[in-house]
Amino acid sequence: MQDLVIRRPDDWHLHLRDGDMLKGVIADTSRHFARAIIMPNLVPPVVTAADAEAYRERIVAAIPAGDRFEPLMTLYLTAGTNPDDVEAGHKSGLVKAVKLYPAGATTNSHSGVRNIDEAMPVLERMAKIGLPLCVHGEVTASDVDIFDREAVFIETVLDPLRKRLPELKVTMEHVTTKDGVDYIKASKANLAGSITTHHLIINRNAILVGGIKPHYYCLPVAKRENHRLALRAAATSGDARFFLGTDSAPHVDPLKECACGCAGIYTSINTMSCLAHVFEEEAALDKLEAFASLNGPAWYGLPANDETITLRKQADAVSYPAKIDTGAGPVTVFDPMFPLHWAVV
Ligand code: DOR
Ligand code: ZN
C-alpha cells in the first residue's frame, strides 16, 4: 500500500450539462474536485452574465448535500456578446473566463464565432480587465484534415490573435498535439494549456483499431502516439503552464452508439485514479499535485485549495461502473484499458 496526499484538485474544463443529466453527473465531480470551470455549450448557450448566474444556481442546487463544490462560470462568445456585460459579470466575481468555440467545431458550437474580427471588441475588453479567453483550438474549414485542425488553428488564428492582443490571457483548452505543447512552451507570457485525462491515455488507435469505438471519440480527436507522448511529458513536467481540464463530456449511450455519434468522453468518476496511474508510469507522482491542484489556480489567479485528498495504491484493482445511470439515460464511463489500482480514499 502506498499513499499520496495532494491538495484537493480542480477541473479546469468540465461539461456538466443541465436538467436530469446535470443531476446525474455532478456528484462524480464534487466528490473529488473543489472547483471546476463549467463549459457554456448548453442549448441555448450561456451567453450573458444573467444566463451564467441562472445556470450557476441550477448547478449549486444539484450539488449533493455535504459536498463542497464551487462552479466557476464561463460565457459562450458570440458575435453579439456585449463587452459591458462581460466586464460586469467579471467584476461581480461570477465570470471566470469566456469560451471561444469556432462555429461548427464541436457539440453545440453553431452559435460560435465565424470570424475572430467580429469578437475583437470583447477580446480587447478582456485583455484590458485580465479576463482569460478559453479557446477550442481547431479550425473548421472542410478542406483541413481533422488531425491537422489544431496545428492549423495555432498558425492561422491563435498566433495572429496573440500578436494582435499580446495582453490577452489565453487558455488553449484540451491540447492534443505536440504542436500545441511546443507552441505553449515557446510562449513568453499569457498562454497556458489544459490537458485531458483521456488524451494522456489513448491515441487514435483506440477509436479505430478492431472496430469503431464511439466511447473513445471526442473533439479534438485523439492523435498519433508521438502527440500523446508529448502531452504526457508536458503534464508530468511540473511546468506551471499545463494543468488538468478533464473535458469530461457526458452523452447518453444512444447518442454515441449510432451512425453519427456525439463527441465526448466521460471521465469525471475515475479521473484521479487514471492520473495517478499515468504519473506513476512516468515516475512523476511528485508532479501530480502541480498538474491537478496548483498550476490551474495559479493561472486563474485563485488560491490553491486548503483541503487535501489521499490517493492510495492498493493491490486489488479499484472497480468503477462501466456505465452510470442518469435521469437522462445511461452514460458509459471511460475505460482506460488497464486496471486501476489508485483509489481516492
Ligand atoms: O468531445 C467533446 N465533447 N469535445 C468538445 O469540445 C465538446 C464536448 C461536448 O460538449 O460534448
Ligand atoms: Zn469541452
mmCIF file of C-alpha atoms and ligand atoms in Angstrom:
data_model
loop_
_atom_site.group_PDB
_atom_site.id
_atom_site.type_symbol
_atom_site.label_atom_id
_atom_site.label_comp_id
_atom_site.label_asym_id
_atom_site.label_seq_id
_atom_site.Cartn_x
_atom_site.Cartn_y
_atom_site.Cartn_z
ATOM 1 C CA MET A 1 0.000 0.000 0.000
ATOM 2 C CA GLN A 2 1.198 3.475 -0.853
ATOM 3 C CA ASP A 3 -0.439 6.802 -0.010
ATOM 4 C CA LEU A 4 -0.131 10.047 -1.884
ATOM 5 C CA VAL A 5 -1.603 13.171 -0.291
ATOM 6 C CA ILE A 6 -2.220 16.162 -2.537
ATOM 7 C CA ARG A 7 -4.175 19.388 -2.294
ATOM 8 C CA ARG A 8 -7.748 18.874 -3.386
ATOM 9 C CA PRO A 9 -7.790 19.107 -7.201
ATOM 10 C CA ASP A 10 -9.850 21.303 -9.509
ATOM 11 C CA ASP A 11 -11.107 20.582 -13.011
ATOM 12 C CA TRP A 12 -10.361 23.478 -15.355
ATOM 13 C CA HIS A 13 -12.643 22.243 -18.170
ATOM 14 C CA LEU A 14 -15.868 20.409 -17.434
ATOM 15 C CA HIS A 15 -19.238 19.805 -19.125
ATOM 16 C CA LEU A 16 -21.997 19.439 -16.542
ATOM 17 C CA ARG A 17 -24.956 19.878 -18.948
ATOM 18 C CA ASP A 18 -28.329 20.726 -17.391
ATOM 19 C CA GLY A 19 -31.520 19.180 -16.008
ATOM 20 C CA ASP A 20 -31.516 15.418 -15.392
ATOM 21 C CA MET A 21 -28.026 14.950 -16.849
ATOM 22 C CA LEU A 22 -26.596 17.620 -14.521
ATOM 23 C CA LYS A 23 -28.225 15.902 -11.550
ATOM 24 C CA GLY A 24 -26.870 12.543 -12.713
ATOM 25 C CA VAL A 25 -23.218 13.544 -13.172
ATOM 26 C CA ILE A 26 -22.378 16.316 -10.719
ATOM 27 C CA ALA A 27 -21.606 14.014 -7.769
ATOM 28 C CA ASP A 28 -18.791 12.369 -9.753
ATOM 29 C CA THR A 29 -17.047 15.737 -9.848
ATOM 30 C CA SER A 30 -17.981 17.190 -6.462
ATOM 31 C CA ARG A 31 -16.779 14.010 -4.706
ATOM 32 C CA HIS A 32 -13.123 14.732 -5.563
ATOM 33 C CA PHE A 33 -12.882 18.228 -7.025
ATOM 34 C CA ALA A 34 -13.281 21.513 -5.169
ATOM 35 C CA ARG A 35 -13.951 23.679 -8.220
ATOM 36 C CA ALA A 36 -14.457 23.366 -11.940
ATOM 37 C CA ILE A 37 -14.573 25.692 -14.908
ATOM 38 C CA ILE A 38 -18.008 24.981 -16.363
ATOM 39 C CA MET A 39 -18.357 24.930 -20.118
ATOM 40 C CA PRO A 40 -21.205 27.074 -21.506
ATOM 41 C CA ASN A 41 -22.215 24.983 -24.562
ATOM 42 C CA LEU A 42 -25.774 24.322 -23.470
ATOM 43 C CA VAL A 43 -28.748 24.605 -25.819
ATOM 44 C CA PRO A 44 -29.283 27.570 -25.831
ATOM 45 C CA PRO A 45 -25.734 28.541 -24.824
ATOM 46 C CA VAL A 46 -24.745 30.511 -21.722
ATOM 47 C CA VAL A 47 -24.120 33.877 -23.386
ATOM 48 C CA THR A 48 -24.853 36.645 -20.878
ATOM 49 C CA ALA A 49 -23.877 37.153 -17.262
ATOM 50 C CA ALA A 50 -27.556 36.661 -16.388
ATOM 51 C CA ASP A 51 -27.516 33.286 -18.192
ATOM 52 C CA ALA A 52 -24.403 32.318 -16.233
ATOM 53 C CA GLU A 53 -25.931 33.306 -12.906
ATOM 54 C CA ALA A 54 -29.097 31.310 -13.610
ATOM 55 C CA TYR A 55 -27.020 28.280 -14.690
ATOM 56 C CA ARG A 56 -24.788 28.623 -11.620
ATOM 57 C CA GLU A 57 -27.878 28.497 -9.407
ATOM 58 C CA ARG A 58 -29.101 25.322 -11.131
ATOM 59 C CA ILE A 59 -25.683 23.728 -10.623
ATOM 60 C CA VAL A 60 -25.496 24.724 -6.962
ATOM 61 C CA ALA A 61 -28.986 23.289 -6.393
ATOM 62 C CA ALA A 62 -27.783 19.948 -7.813
ATOM 63 C CA ILE A 63 -24.677 19.570 -5.601
ATOM 64 C CA PRO A 64 -25.190 16.625 -3.244
ATOM 65 C CA ALA A 65 -25.681 17.618 0.400
ATOM 66 C CA GLY A 66 -22.374 17.628 2.255
ATOM 67 C CA ASP A 67 -20.161 18.177 -0.821
ATOM 68 C CA ARG A 68 -18.293 21.450 -1.075
ATOM 69 C CA PHE A 69 -18.023 22.377 -4.717
ATOM 70 C CA GLU A 70 -17.758 25.713 -6.474
ATOM 71 C CA PRO A 71 -18.720 26.042 -10.143
ATOM 72 C CA LEU A 72 -16.608 28.662 -11.942
ATOM 73 C CA MET A 73 -18.709 30.126 -14.705
ATOM 74 C CA THR A 74 -17.816 30.933 -18.305
ATOM 75 C CA LEU A 75 -19.618 32.767 -21.083
ATOM 76 C CA TYR A 76 -20.021 31.478 -24.620
ATOM 77 C CA LEU A 77 -18.563 34.038 -27.008
ATOM 78 C CA THR A 78 -20.864 35.026 -29.892
ATOM 79 C CA ALA A 79 -20.831 37.788 -32.484
ATOM 80 C CA GLY A 80 -23.408 39.571 -30.311
ATOM 81 C CA THR A 81 -21.570 39.365 -26.966
ATOM 82 C CA ASN A 82 -21.636 42.733 -25.205
ATOM 83 C CA PRO A 83 -18.272 43.836 -23.710
ATOM 84 C CA ASP A 84 -20.008 45.741 -20.900
ATOM 85 C CA ASP A 85 -21.966 42.666 -19.838
ATOM 86 C CA VAL A 86 -18.774 40.583 -19.844
ATOM 87 C CA GLU A 87 -16.947 43.169 -17.764
ATOM 88 C CA ALA A 88 -19.804 43.494 -15.270
ATOM 89 C CA GLY A 89 -20.005 39.705 -14.934
ATOM 90 C CA HIS A 90 -16.287 39.517 -14.297
ATOM 91 C CA LYS A 91 -16.266 42.411 -11.801
ATOM 92 C CA SER A 92 -19.051 40.781 -9.791
ATOM 93 C CA GLY A 93 -16.841 37.674 -9.413
ATOM 94 C CA LEU A 94 -19.240 35.466 -11.369
ATOM 95 C CA VAL A 95 -17.491 35.111 -14.722
ATOM 96 C CA LYS A 96 -14.052 33.495 -14.653
ATOM 97 C CA ALA A 97 -13.427 33.126 -18.398
ATOM 98 C CA VAL A 98 -15.017 33.466 -21.827
ATOM 99 C CA LYS A 99 -15.059 30.493 -24.183
ATOM 100 C CA LEU A 100 -14.335 30.727 -27.890
ATOM 101 C CA TYR A 101 -15.884 27.963 -29.983
ATOM 102 C CA PRO A 102 -15.143 28.314 -33.677
ATOM 103 C CA ALA A 103 -18.606 27.826 -35.234
ATOM 104 C CA GLY A 104 -19.139 24.172 -36.061
ATOM 105 C CA ALA A 105 -16.046 22.884 -34.227
ATOM 106 C CA THR A 106 -17.853 20.647 -31.738
ATOM 107 C CA THR A 107 -21.022 19.878 -29.745
ATOM 108 C CA ASN A 108 -23.413 22.867 -29.735
ATOM 109 C CA SER A 109 -20.910 25.228 -31.302
ATOM 110 C CA HIS A 110 -23.173 26.525 -34.089
ATOM 111 C CA SER A 111 -23.637 29.866 -32.270
ATOM 112 C CA GLY A 112 -19.861 30.234 -32.025
ATOM 113 C CA VAL A 113 -17.557 32.703 -33.706
ATOM 114 C CA ARG A 114 -17.237 32.597 -37.509
ATOM 115 C CA ASN A 115 -14.596 35.279 -37.845
ATOM 116 C CA ILE A 116 -12.417 36.461 -34.984
ATOM 117 C CA ASP A 117 -12.785 40.076 -36.179
ATOM 118 C CA GLU A 118 -16.399 40.090 -35.053
ATOM 119 C CA ALA A 119 -15.269 39.335 -31.495
ATOM 120 C CA MET A 120 -12.465 41.908 -31.259
ATOM 121 C CA PRO A 121 -14.326 44.485 -29.124
ATOM 122 C CA VAL A 122 -14.985 41.821 -26.471
ATOM 123 C CA LEU A 123 -11.463 40.399 -26.680
ATOM 124 C CA GLU A 124 -9.934 43.866 -26.320
ATOM 125 C CA ARG A 125 -12.016 44.462 -23.210
ATOM 126 C CA MET A 126 -10.991 41.100 -21.785
ATOM 127 C CA ALA A 127 -7.318 41.915 -22.363
ATOM 128 C CA LYS A 128 -7.838 45.202 -20.542
ATOM 129 C CA ILE A 129 -9.534 43.677 -17.496
ATOM 130 C CA GLY A 130 -7.414 40.496 -17.346
ATOM 131 C CA LEU A 131 -10.228 38.032 -18.082
ATOM 132 C CA PRO A 132 -8.925 34.815 -19.703
ATOM 133 C CA LEU A 133 -10.156 33.509 -23.042
ATOM 134 C CA CYS A 134 -10.558 29.725 -23.202
ATOM 135 C CA VAL A 135 -10.228 28.514 -26.773
ATOM 136 C CA HIS A 136 -11.369 25.385 -28.515
ATOM 137 C CA GLY A 137 -8.337 25.416 -30.785
ATOM 138 C CA GLU A 138 -9.494 23.829 -34.018
ATOM 139 C CA VAL A 139 -10.261 25.303 -37.410
ATOM 140 C CA THR A 140 -13.414 24.046 -39.063
ATOM 141 C CA ALA A 141 -12.669 24.538 -42.759
ATOM 142 C CA SER A 142 -13.768 21.395 -44.584
ATOM 143 C CA ASP A 143 -10.517 21.194 -46.555
ATOM 144 C CA VAL A 144 -8.400 20.880 -43.395
ATOM 145 C CA ASP A 145 -7.827 17.294 -42.269
ATOM 146 C CA ILE A 146 -9.365 16.644 -38.856
ATOM 147 C CA PHE A 147 -5.998 15.510 -37.482
ATOM 148 C CA ASP A 148 -4.409 18.830 -38.531
ATOM 149 C CA ARG A 149 -7.073 21.161 -37.228
ATOM 150 C CA GLU A 150 -5.260 22.117 -34.022
ATOM 151 C CA ALA A 151 -1.949 22.883 -35.714
ATOM 152 C CA VAL A 152 -3.676 24.945 -38.412
ATOM 153 C CA PHE A 153 -5.663 26.828 -35.746
ATOM 154 C CA ILE A 154 -2.461 27.787 -33.946
ATOM 155 C CA GLU A 155 -0.899 29.075 -37.128
ATOM 156 C CA THR A 156 -3.870 30.847 -38.703
ATOM 157 C CA VAL A 157 -5.993 32.006 -35.746
ATOM 158 C CA LEU A 158 -4.285 31.793 -32.371
ATOM 159 C CA ASP A 159 -0.869 33.164 -33.180
ATOM 160 C CA PRO A 160 -2.219 36.138 -35.170
ATOM 161 C CA LEU A 161 -4.693 36.864 -32.349
ATOM 162 C CA ARG A 162 -1.969 36.786 -29.709
ATOM 163 C CA LYS A 163 0.216 39.089 -31.814
ATOM 164 C CA ARG A 164 -2.705 41.474 -32.179
ATOM 165 C CA LEU A 165 -3.590 41.363 -28.479
ATOM 166 C CA PRO A 166 -0.486 40.278 -26.509
ATOM 167 C CA GLU A 167 -2.108 41.256 -23.213
ATOM 168 C CA LEU A 168 -4.966 38.764 -23.644
ATOM 169 C CA LYS A 169 -4.618 35.717 -21.377
ATOM 170 C CA VAL A 170 -5.417 32.610 -23.423
ATOM 171 C CA THR A 171 -6.043 29.079 -22.210
ATOM 172 C CA MET A 172 -5.594 26.583 -25.027
ATOM 173 C CA GLU A 173 -8.150 24.025 -23.972
ATOM 174 C CA HIS A 174 -7.590 20.291 -24.291
ATOM 175 C CA VAL A 175 -4.268 20.449 -26.104
ATOM 176 C CA THR A 176 -3.931 17.268 -28.163
ATOM 177 C CA THR A 177 -0.776 17.709 -30.223
ATOM 178 C CA LYS A 178 2.956 18.146 -29.868
ATOM 179 C CA ASP A 179 2.441 21.308 -31.952
ATOM 180 C CA GLY A 180 0.208 22.692 -29.183
ATOM 181 C CA VAL A 181 2.623 21.712 -26.426
ATOM 182 C CA ASP A 182 5.559 23.258 -28.279
ATOM 183 C CA TYR A 183 3.625 26.443 -29.011
ATOM 184 C CA ILE A 184 2.730 26.889 -25.338
ATOM 185 C CA LYS A 185 6.277 26.146 -24.213
ATOM 186 C CA ALA A 186 7.658 28.709 -26.659
ATOM 187 C CA SER A 187 5.373 31.495 -25.456
ATOM 188 C CA LYS A 188 6.782 34.054 -23.057
ATOM 189 C CA ALA A 189 3.562 35.056 -21.296
ATOM 190 C CA ASN A 190 -0.227 34.939 -21.240
ATOM 191 C CA LEU A 191 -0.622 31.429 -22.647
ATOM 192 C CA ALA A 192 -1.344 28.170 -20.844
ATOM 193 C CA GLY A 193 -2.925 24.850 -21.775
ATOM 194 C CA SER A 194 -5.268 22.375 -20.214
ATOM 195 C CA ILE A 195 -4.811 18.666 -20.886
ATOM 196 C CA THR A 196 -7.480 15.989 -20.503
ATOM 197 C CA THR A 197 -7.106 12.694 -18.711
ATOM 198 C CA HIS A 198 -8.039 10.653 -21.758
ATOM 199 C CA HIS A 199 -5.571 12.322 -24.126
ATOM 200 C CA LEU A 200 -2.795 11.201 -21.765
ATOM 201 C CA ILE A 201 -4.022 7.602 -22.162
ATOM 202 C CA ILE A 202 -5.361 6.987 -25.659
ATOM 203 C CA ASN A 203 -4.102 7.656 -29.133
ATOM 204 C CA ARG A 204 -6.214 7.405 -32.285
ATOM 205 C CA ASN A 205 -5.851 3.633 -32.442
ATOM 206 C CA ALA A 206 -8.269 3.416 -29.506
ATOM 207 C CA ILE A 207 -11.015 4.794 -31.740
ATOM 208 C CA LEU A 208 -10.294 2.872 -34.921
ATOM 209 C CA VAL A 209 -8.472 -0.423 -34.355
ATOM 210 C CA GLY A 210 -10.510 -3.620 -34.086
ATOM 211 C CA GLY A 211 -13.817 -1.901 -34.839
ATOM 212 C CA ILE A 212 -15.061 1.633 -34.399
ATOM 213 C CA LYS A 213 -15.218 2.615 -30.719
ATOM 214 C CA PRO A 214 -17.553 5.551 -30.184
ATOM 215 C CA HIS A 215 -16.735 5.893 -26.488
ATOM 216 C CA TYR A 216 -13.182 6.937 -27.388
ATOM 217 C CA TYR A 217 -14.383 9.610 -29.797
ATOM 218 C CA CYS A 218 -14.058 13.185 -28.612
ATOM 219 C CA LEU A 219 -13.010 16.534 -30.016
ATOM 220 C CA PRO A 220 -10.302 17.413 -30.565
ATOM 221 C CA VAL A 221 -9.946 13.818 -31.693
ATOM 222 C CA ALA A 222 -7.080 11.775 -30.174
ATOM 223 C CA LYS A 223 -3.971 11.937 -32.356
ATOM 224 C CA ARG A 224 -0.920 9.783 -33.132
ATOM 225 C CA GLU A 225 1.231 8.256 -30.414
ATOM 226 C CA ASN A 226 4.005 10.874 -30.657
ATOM 227 C CA HIS A 227 1.445 13.518 -29.710
ATOM 228 C CA ARG A 228 0.214 11.527 -26.721
ATOM 229 C CA LEU A 229 3.806 11.219 -25.527
ATOM 230 C CA ALA A 230 4.329 14.984 -25.865
ATOM 231 C CA LEU A 231 1.202 15.576 -23.761
ATOM 232 C CA ARG A 232 2.443 13.153 -21.118
ATOM 233 C CA ALA A 233 5.808 14.869 -20.969
ATOM 234 C CA ALA A 234 4.164 18.292 -20.596
ATOM 235 C CA ALA A 235 1.644 17.207 -17.949
ATOM 236 C CA THR A 236 4.216 15.396 -15.826
ATOM 237 C CA SER A 237 6.929 18.036 -16.177
ATOM 238 C CA GLY A 238 5.630 20.321 -13.429
ATOM 239 C CA ASP A 239 5.676 23.224 -15.942
ATOM 240 C CA ALA A 240 3.152 25.708 -14.486
ATOM 241 C CA ARG A 241 1.633 26.362 -17.921
ATOM 242 C CA PHE A 242 -0.015 22.922 -18.052
ATOM 243 C CA PHE A 243 -2.907 21.799 -15.872
ATOM 244 C CA LEU A 244 -5.838 19.417 -15.738
ATOM 245 C CA GLY A 245 -9.035 20.104 -17.630
ATOM 246 C CA THR A 246 -10.829 16.785 -17.956
ATOM 247 C CA ASP A 247 -13.270 17.842 -20.693
ATOM 248 C CA SER A 248 -15.463 15.148 -19.192
ATOM 249 C CA ALA A 249 -18.420 15.385 -21.554
ATOM 250 C CA PRO A 250 -21.363 13.072 -20.899
ATOM 251 C CA HIS A 251 -23.666 11.979 -23.706
ATOM 252 C CA VAL A 252 -26.238 9.232 -23.264
ATOM 253 C CA ASP A 253 -25.227 5.982 -24.946
ATOM 254 C CA PRO A 254 -27.834 6.086 -27.745
ATOM 255 C CA LEU A 255 -26.345 9.400 -28.909
ATOM 256 C CA LYS A 256 -22.837 7.898 -29.043
ATOM 257 C CA GLU A 257 -23.654 4.424 -30.341
ATOM 258 C CA CYS A 258 -25.229 5.398 -33.647
ATOM 259 C CA ALA A 259 -24.431 6.333 -37.245
ATOM 260 C CA CYS A 260 -23.392 9.883 -36.321
ATOM 261 C CA GLY A 261 -22.257 9.695 -32.729
ATOM 262 C CA CYS A 262 -21.586 12.681 -30.465
ATOM 263 C CA ALA A 263 -18.084 13.654 -29.391
ATOM 264 C CA GLY A 264 -17.288 13.372 -25.703
ATOM 265 C CA ILE A 265 -15.675 11.067 -23.146
ATOM 266 C CA TYR A 266 -16.936 10.758 -19.586
ATOM 267 C CA THR A 267 -14.041 10.667 -17.106
ATOM 268 C CA SER A 268 -15.209 12.569 -14.036
ATOM 269 C CA ILE A 269 -15.687 9.436 -11.974
ATOM 270 C CA ASN A 270 -12.254 7.844 -12.490
ATOM 271 C CA THR A 271 -10.014 10.745 -13.494
ATOM 272 C CA MET A 272 -7.917 10.869 -10.326
ATOM 273 C CA SER A 273 -7.286 7.096 -10.441
ATOM 274 C CA CYS A 274 -6.296 7.334 -14.104
ATOM 275 C CA LEU A 275 -3.993 10.286 -13.485
ATOM 276 C CA ALA A 276 -2.199 8.637 -10.574
ATOM 277 C CA HIS A 277 -1.606 5.620 -12.832
ATOM 278 C CA VAL A 278 -0.193 7.817 -15.620
ATOM 279 C CA PHE A 279 2.006 9.872 -13.316
ATOM 280 C CA GLU A 280 3.344 6.723 -11.668
ATOM 281 C CA GLU A 281 4.148 5.248 -15.092
ATOM 282 C CA GLU A 282 6.086 8.401 -15.869
ATOM 283 C CA ALA A 283 7.881 8.254 -12.487
ATOM 284 C CA ALA A 284 6.338 11.639 -11.733
ATOM 285 C CA LEU A 285 3.924 11.111 -8.842
ATOM 286 C CA ASP A 286 5.576 14.109 -7.204
ATOM 287 C CA LYS A 287 4.264 16.282 -10.072
ATOM 288 C CA LEU A 288 0.619 15.200 -9.878
ATOM 289 C CA GLU A 289 -0.256 17.886 -7.352
ATOM 290 C CA ALA A 290 1.149 20.636 -9.589
ATOM 291 C CA PHE A 291 -0.861 19.379 -12.568
ATOM 292 C CA ALA A 292 -4.162 18.709 -10.817
ATOM 293 C CA SER A 293 -4.182 21.150 -7.901
ATOM 294 C CA LEU A 294 -1.659 24.002 -8.167
ATOM 295 C CA ASN A 295 -0.991 25.181 -11.731
ATOM 296 C CA GLY A 296 -4.633 25.798 -12.619
ATOM 297 C CA PRO A 297 -5.484 28.062 -9.687
ATOM 298 C CA ALA A 298 -2.245 29.994 -10.173
ATOM 299 C CA TRP A 299 -3.158 30.634 -13.818
ATOM 300 C CA TYR A 300 -6.707 31.747 -12.960
ATOM 301 C CA GLY A 301 -5.477 33.917 -10.071
ATOM 302 C CA LEU A 302 -7.144 31.848 -7.365
ATOM 303 C CA PRO A 303 -5.700 30.275 -4.225
ATOM 304 C CA ALA A 304 -4.983 26.553 -4.219
ATOM 305 C CA ASN A 305 -7.417 24.550 -2.110
ATOM 306 C CA ASP A 306 -6.558 24.133 1.570
ATOM 307 C CA GLU A 307 -8.068 20.666 1.867
ATOM 308 C CA THR A 308 -6.254 17.557 0.682
ATOM 309 C CA ILE A 309 -7.220 14.236 -0.836
ATOM 310 C CA THR A 310 -5.425 10.940 -0.362
ATOM 311 C CA LEU A 311 -4.731 8.592 -3.237
ATOM 312 C CA ARG A 312 -3.982 5.051 -2.168
ATOM 313 C CA LYS A 313 -2.368 2.373 -4.297
ATOM 314 C CA GLN A 314 -3.982 -0.939 -3.465
ATOM 315 C CA ALA A 315 -3.265 -4.489 -4.543
ATOM 316 C CA ASP A 316 -6.777 -5.118 -5.827
ATOM 317 C CA ALA A 317 -7.994 -3.174 -8.803
ATOM 318 C CA VAL A 318 -10.444 -0.396 -7.998
ATOM 319 C CA SER A 319 -13.777 -1.070 -9.633
ATOM 320 C CA TYR A 320 -15.659 1.676 -11.360
ATOM 321 C CA PRO A 321 -19.025 1.120 -13.023
ATOM 322 C CA ALA A 322 -18.896 0.584 -16.795
ATOM 323 C CA LYS A 323 -21.866 2.948 -17.058
ATOM 324 C CA ILE A 324 -23.582 5.386 -14.758
ATOM 325 C CA ASP A 325 -27.341 5.805 -14.750
ATOM 326 C CA THR A 326 -28.529 9.360 -15.055
ATOM 327 C CA GLY A 327 -32.106 10.557 -15.201
ATOM 328 C CA ALA A 328 -31.357 11.307 -18.855
ATOM 329 C CA GLY A 329 -30.161 7.754 -19.635
ATOM 330 C CA PRO A 330 -27.004 5.629 -19.326
ATOM 331 C CA VAL A 331 -23.573 7.221 -19.798
ATOM 332 C CA THR A 332 -20.558 4.988 -20.489
ATOM 333 C CA VAL A 333 -17.545 5.620 -18.268
ATOM 334 C CA PHE A 334 -14.079 5.995 -19.844
ATOM 335 C CA ASP A 335 -12.287 2.650 -19.896
ATOM 336 C CA PRO A 336 -8.512 3.265 -19.760
ATOM 337 C CA MET A 337 -7.928 -0.343 -20.919
ATOM 338 C CA PHE A 338 -5.714 -1.138 -17.925
ATOM 339 C CA PRO A 339 -6.654 -1.965 -14.335
ATOM 340 C CA LEU A 340 -6.693 0.983 -11.945
ATOM 341 C CA HIS A 341 -5.003 0.448 -8.599
ATOM 342 C CA TRP A 342 -5.058 4.001 -7.249
ATOM 343 C CA ALA A 343 -8.175 4.841 -5.279
ATOM 344 C CA VAL A 344 -9.237 8.137 -3.752
ATOM 345 C CA VAL A 345 -9.803 7.286 -0.086
HETATM 346 O O1 DOR B 1 -15.511 15.814 -27.130
HETATM 347 C C1 DOR B 1 -16.018 16.897 -26.868
HETATM 348 N N1 DOR B 1 -17.219 16.984 -26.274
HETATM 349 N N2 DOR B 1 -15.349 17.994 -27.194
HETATM 350 C C2 DOR B 1 -15.889 19.215 -27.079
HETATM 351 O O2 DOR B 1 -15.259 20.165 -27.428
HETATM 352 C C3 DOR B 1 -17.281 19.364 -26.595
HETATM 353 C C4 DOR B 1 -17.698 18.224 -25.796
HETATM 354 C C5 DOR B 1 -19.180 18.168 -25.549
HETATM 355 O O3 DOR B 1 -19.761 19.190 -25.166
HETATM 356 O O4 DOR B 1 -19.774 17.112 -25.736
HETATM 357 ZN ZN ZN B 2 -15.034 20.602 -23.743
#
